[in-house]
Amino acid sequence: MKNILAYYYKVHPTEISHINDQYIFTYKGNNYVLLVFDRPISDANSLYKLNLDMIERNILVHKIIINSENNILTYINNTPYVLLEININPNVRITLSDVCHINNNSINIQCDKQIARYDWVNLWEIKNDYFEMQINEIGKKYPNLCSYANYYIGLAENAIVYVKNAAKLEDKAYLSICHKRIKNNSTLFSLYNPINLIYDFRVRDASEYIKNAFFNNENALYLVREFFSNNYITYKEALLFYGRLLYPSYFFDLQDDIVNNNLDEKLIENIAIKSNEYEIFLRDTYLYISGLYNTYVPSVDWLIKS
């Protein structure tokens, strides 16, 4: 690896730590990590341009280092890698405030459509269709997983209808830099990693952070209140935020991991066992949001009645 770094980046670290496909080292007082580029290759140029723009705007993010051949990616054993310069303590756990800072400071930044992810309805409909088709193929191998399929597909359909109606409103909903997926126990390394970034509605990250916090046994309703108390959220954004809370990304993410990475199927029980509690959280969040705006906030009737 030292020879590769010397050839492609003209750096000569004395020590390199290899952790989970990441090569971490220090050179001339600067900290670096060489990691696998686990995105479509077509995203690379868009992410690099975004990286330059964010750095120019003084938005904290790791810096992508171009190699000696003027390429963003360096192929090692046919695997694409990218080198990042790190300017923060990467091990500090993130807060909701950290997440919102990036979202709020990158509102309406110019971004290639290549990394845009704000067409939630289309993306979710494709996911539902794929999962319904997949059930027939994996049903025998994962009977326990598939036994919950109808419930979470139904919840996703509720979210699709909710967001579809919210999207029709004339009110503003700001676009900003967000993350493919954000977790409440993530570190600053993950938060500022440019390879994790996408362009989406700014409420995406907060909703995903809070969902994840719920399933990590934290006070998710407190975080909802914190989010709305410390940020100006338009009426349309509030509905998009709630629609994203409705969408069971936590289930689909784990389902993908179980099927694709051979995780224990029993892990799905950790989510399913909390479904009633999460319904109560969704009801309480609706009641809280509905008290913030001087207009009708649409409800999901079965959740409110339950």
mmCIF file of C-alpha atoms in Angstrom:
data_model
loop_
_atom_site.group_PDB
_atom_site.id
_atom_site.type_symbol
_atom_site.label_atom_id
_atom_site.label_comp_id
_atom_site.label_asym_id
_atom_site.label_seq_id
_atom_site.Cartn_x
_atom_site.Cartn_y
_atom_site.Cartn_z
ATOM 1 C CA MET A 1 0.000 0.000 0.000
ATOM 2 C CA LYS A 2 2.902 2.389 0.691
ATOM 3 C CA ASN A 3 4.041 2.007 -2.913
ATOM 4 C CA ILE A 4 0.541 2.724 -4.215
ATOM 5 C CA LEU A 5 0.230 5.868 -2.084
ATOM 6 C CA ALA A 6 3.681 7.025 -3.172
ATOM 7 C CA TYR A 7 2.943 6.506 -6.858
ATOM 8 C CA TYR A 8 -0.598 7.872 -7.027
ATOM 9 C CA TYR A 9 -0.530 10.577 -4.335
ATOM 10 C CA LYS A 10 3.128 11.402 -3.645
ATOM 11 C CA VAL A 11 2.666 10.736 0.073
ATOM 12 C CA HIS A 12 5.025 8.616 2.156
ATOM 13 C CA PRO A 13 3.484 7.700 5.530
ATOM 14 C CA THR A 14 5.588 5.704 7.953
ATOM 15 C CA GLU A 15 2.580 3.843 9.387
ATOM 16 C CA ILE A 16 -0.761 2.835 7.819
ATOM 17 C CA SER A 17 -3.721 1.400 9.731
ATOM 18 C CA HIS A 18 -5.968 -0.971 7.780
ATOM 19 C CA ILE A 19 -9.484 -1.052 9.244
ATOM 20 C CA ASN A 20 -12.574 -2.337 7.367
ATOM 21 C CA ASP A 21 -11.271 -1.621 3.853
ATOM 22 C CA GLN A 22 -9.999 1.787 4.970
ATOM 23 C CA TYR A 23 -6.333 2.760 5.010
ATOM 24 C CA ILE A 24 -5.755 5.477 7.607
ATOM 25 C CA PHE A 25 -2.515 7.415 7.921
ATOM 26 C CA THR A 26 -0.871 10.742 8.771
ATOM 27 C CA TYR A 27 1.589 12.576 6.524
ATOM 28 C CA LYS A 28 3.216 15.972 7.176
ATOM 29 C CA GLY A 29 0.729 16.709 9.949
ATOM 30 C CA ASN A 30 -2.354 15.952 7.831
ATOM 31 C CA ASN A 31 -4.720 13.027 8.392
ATOM 32 C CA TYR A 32 -5.921 10.916 5.480
ATOM 33 C CA VAL A 33 -8.079 7.909 4.729
ATOM 34 C CA LEU A 34 -8.115 5.863 1.539
ATOM 35 C CA LEU A 35 -11.455 4.099 1.251
ATOM 36 C CA VAL A 36 -13.538 2.119 -1.211
ATOM 37 C CA PHE A 37 -15.761 4.246 -3.435
ATOM 38 C CA ASP A 38 -19.027 2.394 -2.827
ATOM 39 C CA ARG A 39 -21.162 4.504 -5.142
ATOM 40 C CA PRO A 40 -21.930 4.199 -8.861
ATOM 41 C CA ILE A 41 -18.822 5.317 -10.753
ATOM 42 C CA SER A 42 -21.028 7.844 -12.571
ATOM 43 C CA ASP A 43 -21.444 9.716 -9.244
ATOM 44 C CA ALA A 44 -17.726 10.455 -8.881
ATOM 45 C CA ASN A 45 -17.493 13.664 -10.927
ATOM 46 C CA SER A 46 -20.675 15.092 -9.393
ATOM 47 C CA LEU A 47 -19.436 14.400 -5.875
ATOM 48 C CA TYR A 48 -16.061 15.958 -6.629
ATOM 49 C CA LYS A 49 -17.634 19.160 -7.991
ATOM 50 C CA LEU A 50 -19.907 19.295 -4.951
ATOM 51 C CA ASN A 51 -16.897 18.766 -2.678
ATOM 52 C CA LEU A 52 -15.085 21.753 -4.210
ATOM 53 C CA ASP A 53 -18.189 23.933 -3.890
ATOM 54 C CA MET A 54 -18.780 23.027 -0.242
ATOM 55 C CA ILE A 55 -15.155 23.696 0.681
ATOM 56 C CA GLU A 56 -15.295 27.067 -1.084
ATOM 57 C CA ARG A 57 -18.420 27.924 0.932
ATOM 58 C CA ASN A 58 -16.623 26.908 4.172
ATOM 59 C CA ILE A 59 -19.037 24.027 4.763
ATOM 60 C CA LEU A 60 -17.114 21.463 6.764
ATOM 61 C CA VAL A 61 -16.478 18.310 4.723
ATOM 62 C CA HIS A 62 -13.535 16.002 4.071
ATOM 63 C CA LYS A 63 -11.493 17.002 1.027
ATOM 64 C CA ILE A 64 -11.291 14.659 -1.962
ATOM 65 C CA ILE A 65 -7.675 14.374 -3.181
ATOM 66 C CA ILE A 66 -7.082 13.924 -6.898
ATOM 67 C CA ASN A 67 -4.403 11.355 -7.767
ATOM 68 C CA SER A 68 -1.257 11.936 -9.832
ATOM 69 C CA GLU A 69 -3.089 10.892 -13.000
ATOM 70 C CA ASN A 70 -5.660 13.627 -12.354
ATOM 71 C CA ASN A 71 -8.356 11.087 -11.517
ATOM 72 C CA ILE A 72 -10.799 11.053 -8.611
ATOM 73 C CA LEU A 73 -10.663 7.271 -8.294
ATOM 74 C CA THR A 74 -7.672 4.991 -7.958
ATOM 75 C CA TYR A 75 -8.198 1.337 -8.843
ATOM 76 C CA ILE A 76 -6.524 -1.217 -6.588
ATOM 77 C CA ASN A 77 -7.133 -4.834 -7.622
ATOM 78 C CA ASN A 78 -9.994 -3.571 -9.819
ATOM 79 C CA THR A 79 -11.680 -1.878 -6.848
ATOM 80 C CA PRO A 80 -12.170 1.926 -6.957
ATOM 81 C CA TYR A 81 -10.738 3.886 -4.017
ATOM 82 C CA VAL A 82 -10.802 7.578 -3.136
ATOM 83 C CA LEU A 83 -8.406 9.495 -0.883
ATOM 84 C CA LEU A 84 -9.830 11.957 1.648
ATOM 85 C CA GLU A 85 -8.063 14.527 3.806
ATOM 86 C CA ILE A 86 -9.631 14.660 7.282
ATOM 87 C CA ASN A 87 -9.707 17.917 9.271
ATOM 88 C CA ILE A 88 -11.747 16.951 12.348
ATOM 89 C CA ASN A 89 -11.738 14.365 15.116
ATOM 90 C CA PRO A 90 -13.413 11.530 13.191
ATOM 91 C CA ASN A 91 -14.489 9.580 16.273
ATOM 92 C CA VAL A 92 -16.813 12.160 17.856
ATOM 93 C CA ARG A 93 -20.475 11.128 17.785
ATOM 94 C CA ILE A 94 -22.791 13.405 15.815
ATOM 95 C CA THR A 95 -25.756 15.349 17.166
ATOM 96 C CA LEU A 96 -28.968 16.425 15.465
ATOM 97 C CA SER A 97 -27.594 19.969 15.521
ATOM 98 C CA ASP A 98 -24.521 18.840 13.545
ATOM 99 C CA VAL A 99 -26.756 17.285 10.920
ATOM 100 C CA CYS A 100 -29.008 20.332 10.587
ATOM 101 C CA HIS A 101 -25.981 22.633 10.298
ATOM 102 C CA ILE A 102 -24.949 20.989 7.037
ATOM 103 C CA ASN A 103 -28.520 20.891 5.729
ATOM 104 C CA ASN A 104 -29.250 24.540 6.532
ATOM 105 C CA ASN A 105 -25.948 25.867 5.208
ATOM 106 C CA SER A 106 -26.273 24.157 1.853
ATOM 107 C CA ILE A 107 -29.829 25.163 0.945
ATOM 108 C CA ASN A 108 -30.293 25.497 -2.814
ATOM 109 C CA ILE A 109 -26.641 24.777 -3.536
ATOM 110 C CA GLN A 110 -26.219 23.870 -7.205
ATOM 111 C CA CYS A 111 -25.933 20.108 -7.671
ATOM 112 C CA ASP A 112 -25.914 17.671 -10.574
ATOM 113 C CA LYS A 113 -29.096 15.666 -11.019
ATOM 114 C CA GLN A 114 -26.871 12.596 -10.957
ATOM 115 C CA ILE A 115 -26.899 12.670 -7.140
ATOM 116 C CA ALA A 116 -30.442 14.020 -6.678
ATOM 117 C CA ARG A 117 -32.714 11.806 -4.570
ATOM 118 C CA TYR A 118 -35.778 13.997 -3.963
ATOM 119 C CA ASP A 119 -38.253 11.988 -6.060
ATOM 120 C CA TRP A 120 -39.255 9.950 -3.036
ATOM 121 C CA VAL A 121 -42.538 8.714 -4.477
ATOM 122 C CA ASN A 122 -40.926 7.121 -7.512
ATOM 123 C CA LEU A 123 -38.047 5.640 -5.501
ATOM 124 C CA TRP A 124 -40.376 4.192 -2.884
ATOM 125 C CA GLU A 125 -42.796 2.758 -5.441
ATOM 126 C CA ILE A 126 -39.887 0.996 -7.170
ATOM 127 C CA LYS A 127 -38.725 -0.367 -3.801
ATOM 128 C CA ASN A 128 -42.198 -1.681 -2.949
ATOM 129 C CA ASP A 129 -42.583 -3.361 -6.344
ATOM 130 C CA TYR A 130 -39.147 -4.957 -6.028
ATOM 131 C CA PHE A 131 -39.783 -6.244 -2.527
ATOM 132 C CA GLU A 132 -43.177 -7.694 -3.485
ATOM 133 C CA MET A 133 -41.503 -9.533 -6.363
ATOM 134 C CA GLN A 134 -38.622 -10.639 -4.152
ATOM 135 C CA ILE A 135 -40.921 -12.205 -1.559
ATOM 136 C CA ASN A 136 -41.804 -14.986 -3.995
ATOM 137 C CA GLU A 137 -38.116 -15.802 -4.412
ATOM 138 C CA ILE A 138 -36.961 -15.620 -0.780
ATOM 139 C CA GLY A 139 -40.100 -16.793 1.019
ATOM 140 C CA LYS A 140 -38.843 -20.312 1.742
ATOM 141 C CA LYS A 141 -35.397 -19.186 2.896
ATOM 142 C CA TYR A 142 -36.652 -16.249 4.985
ATOM 143 C CA PRO A 143 -40.190 -17.128 6.169
ATOM 144 C CA ASN A 144 -39.957 -14.972 9.290
ATOM 145 C CA LEU A 145 -38.808 -11.927 7.342
ATOM 146 C CA CYS A 146 -41.535 -12.334 4.759
ATOM 147 C CA SER A 147 -44.228 -12.739 7.407
ATOM 148 C CA TYR A 148 -43.882 -9.013 8.133
ATOM 149 C CA ALA A 149 -43.908 -7.979 4.477
ATOM 150 C CA ASN A 150 -47.541 -6.919 4.200
ATOM 151 C CA TYR A 151 -47.353 -4.663 7.240
ATOM 152 C CA TYR A 152 -44.269 -2.743 6.109
ATOM 153 C CA ILE A 153 -45.333 -2.586 2.467
ATOM 154 C CA GLY A 154 -48.626 -1.125 3.701
ATOM 155 C CA LEU A 155 -46.799 1.420 5.854
ATOM 156 C CA ALA A 156 -44.679 2.361 2.835
ATOM 157 C CA GLU A 157 -47.819 2.825 0.741
ATOM 158 C CA ASN A 158 -49.204 5.166 3.411
ATOM 159 C CA ALA A 159 -45.977 7.165 3.208
ATOM 160 C CA ILE A 160 -46.151 7.299 -0.588
ATOM 161 C CA VAL A 161 -49.677 8.703 -0.564
ATOM 162 C CA TYR A 162 -48.798 11.190 2.191
ATOM 163 C CA VAL A 163 -45.719 12.521 0.383
ATOM 164 C CA LYS A 164 -47.484 12.548 -2.986
ATOM 165 C CA ASN A 165 -50.158 14.856 -1.541
ATOM 166 C CA ALA A 166 -47.561 17.035 0.215
ATOM 167 C CA ALA A 167 -45.642 17.461 -3.038
ATOM 168 C CA LYS A 168 -48.666 19.113 -4.650
ATOM 169 C CA LEU A 169 -48.624 22.038 -2.201
ATOM 170 C CA GLU A 170 -47.485 25.482 -3.355
ATOM 171 C CA ASP A 171 -45.502 26.082 -0.152
ATOM 172 C CA LYS A 172 -41.687 26.033 -0.130
ATOM 173 C CA ALA A 173 -39.650 22.906 0.553
ATOM 174 C CA TYR A 174 -35.918 23.563 0.514
ATOM 175 C CA LEU A 175 -33.375 21.327 -1.171
ATOM 176 C CA SER A 176 -29.938 20.911 0.381
ATOM 177 C CA ILE A 177 -27.036 18.535 0.868
ATOM 178 C CA CYS A 178 -28.091 15.401 2.743
ATOM 179 C CA HIS A 179 -26.802 11.869 3.260
ATOM 180 C CA LYS A 180 -27.689 8.524 1.737
ATOM 181 C CA ARG A 181 -28.471 7.359 5.235
ATOM 182 C CA ILE A 182 -27.702 9.011 8.551
ATOM 183 C CA LYS A 183 -27.705 7.272 11.932
ATOM 184 C CA ASN A 184 -27.917 8.861 15.344
ATOM 185 C CA ASN A 185 -24.846 6.936 16.517
ATOM 186 C CA SER A 186 -22.731 7.907 13.488
ATOM 187 C CA THR A 187 -19.457 9.791 13.889
ATOM 188 C CA LEU A 188 -18.247 13.054 12.398
ATOM 189 C CA PHE A 189 -16.183 10.988 9.984
ATOM 190 C CA SER A 190 -19.368 9.652 8.407
ATOM 191 C CA LEU A 191 -21.204 12.993 8.568
ATOM 192 C CA TYR A 192 -18.482 14.874 6.682
ATOM 193 C CA ASN A 193 -17.633 12.055 4.269
ATOM 194 C CA PRO A 194 -18.341 13.450 0.767
ATOM 195 C CA ILE A 195 -18.939 9.926 -0.551
ATOM 196 C CA ASN A 196 -22.094 9.754 1.590
ATOM 197 C CA LEU A 197 -23.663 12.914 0.175
ATOM 198 C CA ILE A 198 -26.754 13.359 -1.989
ATOM 199 C CA TYR A 199 -29.062 16.244 -2.955
ATOM 200 C CA ASP A 200 -32.504 16.064 -1.376
ATOM 201 C CA PHE A 201 -35.115 17.849 0.703
ATOM 202 C CA ARG A 202 -33.327 19.180 3.780
ATOM 203 C CA VAL A 203 -35.752 17.399 6.157
ATOM 204 C CA ARG A 204 -34.545 13.997 4.952
ATOM 205 C CA ASP A 205 -31.564 13.753 7.312
ATOM 206 C CA ALA A 206 -33.401 14.838 10.437
ATOM 207 C CA SER A 207 -36.188 12.351 9.793
ATOM 208 C CA GLU A 208 -33.766 9.464 9.236
ATOM 209 C CA TYR A 209 -31.686 10.475 12.267
ATOM 210 C CA ILE A 210 -34.785 10.497 14.469
ATOM 211 C CA LYS A 211 -36.097 7.187 13.115
ATOM 212 C CA ASN A 212 -32.765 5.585 13.859
ATOM 213 C CA ALA A 213 -32.716 7.114 17.334
ATOM 214 C CA PHE A 214 -36.116 5.576 18.062
ATOM 215 C CA PHE A 215 -34.870 2.076 17.254
ATOM 216 C CA ASN A 216 -31.797 2.722 19.384
ATOM 217 C CA ASN A 217 -34.115 3.325 22.353
ATOM 218 C CA GLU A 218 -33.650 7.089 22.525
ATOM 219 C CA ASN A 219 -36.374 9.675 23.121
ATOM 220 C CA ALA A 220 -37.370 10.274 19.502
ATOM 221 C CA LEU A 221 -40.266 12.599 20.317
ATOM 222 C CA TYR A 222 -37.873 14.856 22.233
ATOM 223 C CA LEU A 223 -35.707 15.011 19.105
ATOM 224 C CA VAL A 224 -38.737 15.925 16.986
ATOM 225 C CA ARG A 225 -39.427 18.838 19.333
ATOM 226 C CA GLU A 226 -35.769 19.846 19.250
ATOM 227 C CA PHE A 227 -35.784 19.824 15.449
ATOM 228 C CA PHE A 228 -38.849 22.026 15.079
ATOM 229 C CA SER A 229 -37.829 24.337 17.922
ATOM 230 C CA ASN A 230 -34.389 25.082 16.465
ATOM 231 C CA ASN A 231 -35.190 25.252 12.748
ATOM 232 C CA TYR A 232 -37.667 27.194 10.663
ATOM 233 C CA ILE A 233 -39.632 24.408 8.973
ATOM 234 C CA THR A 234 -42.274 25.338 6.416
ATOM 235 C CA TYR A 235 -45.672 23.664 6.404
ATOM 236 C CA LYS A 236 -44.807 21.626 3.312
ATOM 237 C CA GLU A 237 -41.493 20.576 4.840
ATOM 238 C CA ALA A 238 -43.307 19.441 7.987
ATOM 239 C CA LEU A 239 -45.515 17.151 5.903
ATOM 240 C CA LEU A 240 -42.521 15.774 3.997
ATOM 241 C CA PHE A 241 -40.745 15.209 7.307
ATOM 242 C CA TYR A 242 -43.722 13.288 8.666
ATOM 243 C CA GLY A 243 -44.115 11.326 5.440
ATOM 244 C CA ARG A 244 -40.489 10.251 5.735
ATOM 245 C CA LEU A 245 -41.049 9.155 9.338
ATOM 246 C CA LEU A 246 -43.907 7.015 8.040
ATOM 247 C CA TYR A 247 -41.683 5.307 5.486
ATOM 248 C CA PRO A 248 -40.081 2.159 7.029
ATOM 249 C CA SER A 249 -36.560 2.582 5.653
ATOM 250 C CA TYR A 250 -35.311 0.863 8.833
ATOM 251 C CA PHE A 251 -37.117 -2.331 7.755
ATOM 252 C CA PHE A 252 -36.034 -2.260 4.113
ATOM 253 C CA ASP A 253 -32.405 -1.501 5.036
ATOM 254 C CA LEU A 254 -32.252 -4.470 7.395
ATOM 255 C CA GLN A 255 -34.102 -6.691 4.931
ATOM 256 C CA ASP A 256 -31.477 -5.874 2.286
ATOM 257 C CA ASP A 257 -28.675 -6.657 4.744
ATOM 258 C CA ILE A 258 -30.240 -9.987 5.715
ATOM 259 C CA VAL A 259 -30.737 -11.117 2.118
ATOM 260 C CA ASN A 260 -27.570 -9.685 0.567
ATOM 261 C CA ASN A 261 -25.107 -10.055 3.452
ATOM 262 C CA ASN A 262 -26.430 -13.263 5.008
ATOM 263 C CA LEU A 263 -27.280 -11.694 8.353
ATOM 264 C CA ASP A 264 -29.369 -13.637 10.847
ATOM 265 C CA GLU A 265 -33.046 -13.430 9.903
ATOM 266 C CA LYS A 266 -33.966 -13.130 13.589
ATOM 267 C CA LEU A 267 -32.605 -9.557 13.585
ATOM 268 C CA ILE A 268 -35.868 -8.435 12.005
ATOM 269 C CA GLU A 269 -37.568 -9.192 15.330
ATOM 270 C CA ASN A 270 -35.709 -6.249 16.895
ATOM 271 C CA ILE A 271 -37.718 -3.979 14.616
ATOM 272 C CA ALA A 272 -41.012 -5.834 14.450
ATOM 273 C CA ILE A 273 -41.313 -6.044 18.234
ATOM 274 C CA LYS A 274 -41.359 -2.241 18.393
ATOM 275 C CA SER A 275 -44.025 -1.693 15.696
ATOM 276 C CA ASN A 276 -46.796 -0.803 18.160
ATOM 277 C CA GLU A 277 -44.511 1.567 20.046
ATOM 278 C CA TYR A 278 -43.474 3.200 16.770
ATOM 279 C CA GLU A 279 -47.134 3.680 15.821
ATOM 280 C CA ILE A 280 -47.626 5.548 19.108
ATOM 281 C CA PHE A 281 -44.576 7.680 18.303
ATOM 282 C CA LEU A 282 -46.037 8.491 14.867
ATOM 283 C CA ARG A 283 -49.353 9.452 16.476
ATOM 284 C CA ASP A 284 -47.696 11.657 19.094
ATOM 285 C CA THR A 285 -45.500 13.294 16.453
ATOM 286 C CA TYR A 286 -48.568 14.045 14.346
ATOM 287 C CA LEU A 287 -50.339 15.632 17.319
ATOM 288 C CA TYR A 288 -47.258 17.744 18.059
ATOM 289 C CA ILE A 289 -46.840 18.937 14.463
ATOM 290 C CA SER A 290 -50.534 19.624 14.025
ATOM 291 C CA GLY A 291 -50.317 22.089 16.916
ATOM 292 C CA LEU A 292 -47.538 24.102 15.253
ATOM 293 C CA TYR A 293 -49.341 25.311 12.140
ATOM 294 C CA ASN A 294 -52.465 27.407 11.701
ATOM 295 C CA THR A 295 -53.825 25.028 9.088
ATOM 296 C CA TYR A 296 -54.969 21.455 8.800
ATOM 297 C CA VAL A 297 -52.241 18.840 8.973
ATOM 298 C CA PRO A 298 -53.349 15.657 7.162
ATOM 299 C CA SER A 299 -53.465 12.539 9.313
ATOM 300 C CA VAL A 300 -53.148 8.815 8.695
ATOM 301 C CA ASP A 301 -56.505 7.832 10.148
ATOM 302 C CA TRP A 302 -55.699 4.320 11.326
ATOM 303 C CA LEU A 303 -52.688 5.577 13.277
ATOM 304 C CA ILE A 304 -54.671 8.285 15.040
ATOM 305 C CA LYS A 305 -57.564 5.943 15.853
ATOM 306 C CA SER A 306 -55.213 3.300 17.235
#
